Coordinates of C-alpha atoms and ligand atoms in Angstrom, one line a residue:
X1 CA 12.4 22.2 23.1
X2 CA 13.3 22.4 19.6
X3 CA 11.7 19.2 18.5
X4 CA 12.7 17.1 15.8
X5 CA 9.3 16.4 13.3
X6 CA 9.4 13.9 10.7
X7 CA 6.4 14.0 8.3
X8 CA 5.3 11.1 6.4
X9 CA 3.2 12.2 3.4
X10 CA 2.0 10.9 0.0
X11 CA -0.1 13.4 -1.2
X12 CA -0.4 17.1 -2.5
X13 CA 1.4 18.4 0.8
X14 CA -0.7 21.0 1.9
X15 CA -0.8 19.9 5.6
X16 CA 3.2 19.8 5.2
X17 CA 3.3 23.4 3.8
X18 CA 0.8 24.3 6.7
X19 CA 3.4 22.7 9.2
X20 CA 6.2 24.8 7.3
X21 CA 4.3 28.1 7.8
X22 CA 3.6 27.9 11.5
X23 CA 5.5 28.3 14.2
X24 CA 5.3 25.0 16.1
X25 CA 8.3 24.9 18.5
X26 CA 9.7 22.1 16.5
X27 CA 11.6 21.7 13.3
X28 CA 10.8 19.5 10.3
X29 CA 13.7 17.4 9.9
X30 CA 12.6 15.4 6.9
X31 CA 9.8 14.3 5.0
X32 CA 9.9 10.5 3.9
X33 CA 7.3 9.6 1.0
X34 CA 6.1 6.5 -0.8
X35 CA 5.1 8.6 -4.0
X36 CA 8.5 10.0 -5.5
X37 CA 6.2 12.1 -8.2
X38 CA 3.9 13.3 -5.6
X39 CA 3.5 17.1 -4.9
X40 CA 4.4 16.8 -1.5
X41 CA 8.0 15.7 -2.4
X42 CA 8.2 19.1 -4.7
X43 CA 7.4 21.2 -1.7
X44 CA 9.8 19.4 0.5
X45 CA 12.7 20.0 -1.8
X46 CA 11.6 23.3 -2.9
X47 CA 11.7 24.5 0.6
X48 CA 15.1 22.8 1.7
X49 CA 13.4 19.9 3.6
X50 CA 15.6 16.8 3.5
X51 CA 13.5 14.2 1.7
X52 CA 13.7 10.2 1.3
X53 CA 11.5 8.4 -0.9
X54 CA 10.6 4.6 -0.4
X55 CA 8.4 3.3 -3.1
X56 CA 6.8 0.1 -2.2
X57 CA 7.1 -1.3 -5.9
X58 CA 11.0 -0.9 -5.5
X59 CA 11.4 -3.8 -2.6
X60 CA 11.2 -7.3 -3.1
X61 CA 8.5 -7.8 -0.3
X62 CA 6.3 -5.7 1.9
X63 CA 8.6 -6.6 4.9
X64 CA 11.6 -5.3 3.5
X65 CA 9.9 -2.0 2.5
X66 CA 8.4 -1.8 6.4
X67 CA 12.0 -2.4 7.7
X68 CA 13.5 0.3 5.3
X69 CA 10.8 2.7 6.2
X70 CA 11.7 2.2 9.8
X71 CA 15.5 2.9 9.1
X72 CA 14.9 5.8 6.9
X73 CA 12.7 7.4 9.8
X74 CA 14.7 6.0 12.6
X75 CA 17.9 7.4 10.9
X76 CA 16.3 11.2 11.3
X77 CA 15.9 10.7 15.0
X78 CA 12.5 12.1 15.6
X79 CA 10.8 13.2 18.8
X80 CA 7.4 13.1 16.5
X81 CA 6.5 11.5 13.4
X82 CA 3.5 13.2 11.7
X83 CA 1.4 11.2 9.1
X84 CA -0.1 13.9 6.9
X85 CA -1.6 12.0 4.2
X86 CA 0.6 9.3 4.3
X87 CA -1.8 6.6 2.4
X88 CA 0.1 3.4 3.9
X89 CA -0.4 1.4 7.3
X90 CA 2.2 1.5 9.3
X91 CA 3.7 -1.8 10.5
X92 CA 3.1 -2.8 14.1
X93 CA 7.2 -3.0 14.5
X94 CA 7.0 0.9 13.2
X95 CA 4.3 1.7 15.7
X96 CA 6.1 -0.1 18.9
X97 CA 9.5 1.8 18.0
X98 CA 7.9 5.0 18.6
X99 CA 5.1 4.9 21.5
X100 CA 2.9 7.7 21.7
X101 CA 5.0 9.8 19.1
X102 CA 3.2 9.0 16.0
X103 CA 0.4 11.3 15.1
X104 CA -2.1 11.4 12.0
X105 CA -4.4 13.8 10.8
X106 CA -7.8 12.0 9.3
X107 CA -10.6 14.0 7.5
X108 CA -13.3 12.6 9.5
X109 CA -14.7 12.8 13.2
X110 CA -13.3 9.4 14.4
X111 CA -14.2 6.6 15.8
X112 CA -16.5 7.7 12.4
X113 CA -15.3 6.7 8.9
X114 CA -12.2 5.5 9.4
X115 CA -10.0 4.5 6.4
X116 CA -8.9 5.7 3.0
X117 CA -12.1 7.0 1.7
X118 CA -13.5 8.9 4.7
X119 CA -15.0 11.8 3.1
X120 CA -16.7 9.5 0.3
X121 CA -18.1 7.5 3.2
X122 CA -19.3 10.4 5.1
X123 CA -21.1 11.7 2.1
X124 CA -22.7 8.4 1.3
X125 CA -24.0 8.1 5.0
X126 CA -25.8 11.5 4.4
X127 CA -24.5 13.1 7.7
X128 CA -24.7 16.7 8.0
X129 CA -21.9 17.1 10.3
X130 CA -18.3 15.9 9.9
X131 CA -14.9 17.3 10.7
X132 CA -11.4 16.2 11.3
X133 CA -9.4 14.5 13.7
X134 CA -5.8 14.4 15.1
X135 CA -4.8 11.4 16.8
X136 CA -2.1 8.8 17.7
X137 CA -1.4 5.9 15.6
X138 CA -1.8 2.5 17.2
X139 CA -1.8 -0.9 15.6
X140 CA -5.3 -0.3 14.1
X141 CA -6.6 1.7 11.1
X142 CA -7.3 5.2 12.9
X143 CA -8.2 3.6 15.8
X144 CA -5.4 5.5 18.0
X145 CA -6.2 7.8 20.9
X146 CA -8.0 11.1 19.8
X147 CA -6.1 14.3 20.5
X148 CA -8.3 16.9 18.8
X149 CA -11.3 17.2 16.8
X150 CA -13.2 19.7 14.9
X151 CA -16.6 19.8 13.5
X152 CA -17.1 21.0 9.6
X153 CA -20.9 21.1 8.5
X154 CA -21.7 19.3 5.0
X155 CA -23.1 21.8 2.5
X156 CA -26.0 20.7 0.6
X157 CA -24.9 19.6 -3.1
X158 CA -21.4 19.9 -2.5
X159 CA -18.9 17.5 -3.9
X160 CA -16.7 15.2 -2.2
X161 CA -13.8 17.3 -3.2
X162 CA -15.2 20.5 -2.0
X163 CA -16.2 19.0 1.1
X164 CA -12.8 17.7 1.5
X165 CA -11.1 20.9 0.6
X166 CA -13.3 22.8 3.3
X167 CA -12.2 20.0 6.0
X168 CA -8.4 20.4 4.9
X169 CA -8.8 24.0 5.7
X170 CA -9.4 23.1 9.2
X171 CA -6.9 20.4 9.4
X172 CA -4.2 22.8 8.4
X173 CA -4.7 24.6 11.6
X174 CA -5.9 21.9 13.7
X175 CA -2.8 19.6 13.2
X176 CA -0.1 22.5 13.8
X177 CA -1.9 23.3 16.9
X178 CA -1.9 19.8 18.1
X179 CA 1.7 19.5 17.4
X180 CA 2.5 22.8 19.6
X181 CA 0.2 21.4 22.6
X182 CA 2.2 18.1 22.3
X183 CA 5.7 19.7 22.3
X184 CA 4.8 22.0 25.1
X185 CA 3.3 18.9 27.3
X186 CA 6.0 17.2 26.4
X187 CA 8.9 19.2 27.6
X188 CA 11.1 17.9 30.0
X189 CA 9.6 14.2 29.7
X190 CA 12.5 12.0 28.6
X191 CA 10.9 9.4 26.6
X192 CA 9.9 12.2 24.1
X193 CA 13.4 13.0 23.1
X194 CA 14.9 9.5 23.0
X195 CA 15.3 9.9 19.6
X196 CA 16.9 13.3 19.4
X197 CA 20.3 13.6 17.5
Ligands
GRF1 C1 -6.0 15.0 4.4 O1 -7.1 15.4 4.3 C2 -5.4 14.1 5.4 O2 -6.4 14.0 6.6 C3 -5.4 12.9 4.7 O3 -5.1 13.1 3.6 C4 -4.9 14.6 3.4 C5 -3.9 15.2 2.9 O4 -3.7 16.6 2.2 N1 -4.9 11.8 5.2 P1 -2.3 17.1 1.6 O5 -2.0 16.0 0.8 O6 -1.8 17.5 2.7 O7 -3.0 17.9 0.9

């Protein structure tokens, strides 16, 4: 199945690059970002990926932003939506529209250290082992069912950004592998392709 993959991202886009560089049995049909100036937008455009930007500040309310985000993503007919460094919480309406079709990559071993500052919180706690998690998105913050995890040891004296970079090296392998497995396991299951155009 040539699954239609839609990526949500706000950051530097190295996870998007990893997806584009791997053969995952699916096609990235669009990037939706809330940060028009971010590197990820340049990555997508330079790789010929259809790109839409929805900046929260351009909308009169959070609700109108949420409803346009849902409209823009729905328009792309996704089989799977991948949050790859998307720094916004998805509304319950958005999540309910795509049951078990939205996944996220997070830089900690969930359920430990959810939220936007996972690596900082990891270091502050003084743990020696951390890692990354690919999980389904539900109504909570980083609380959805875990799909895959991999450990990374914390090195003495390293900075938050050094640790995050080493975790991201692992994320760039774990996320494509998880997507590939999801696509394989859903082949022939009707609701997975319900948005397929
Ligand atoms: C990753 O660590 C991801 O887990 C987190 O944001 C980072 C995205 O990295 N949510 P990049 O922007 O793809 O380089």
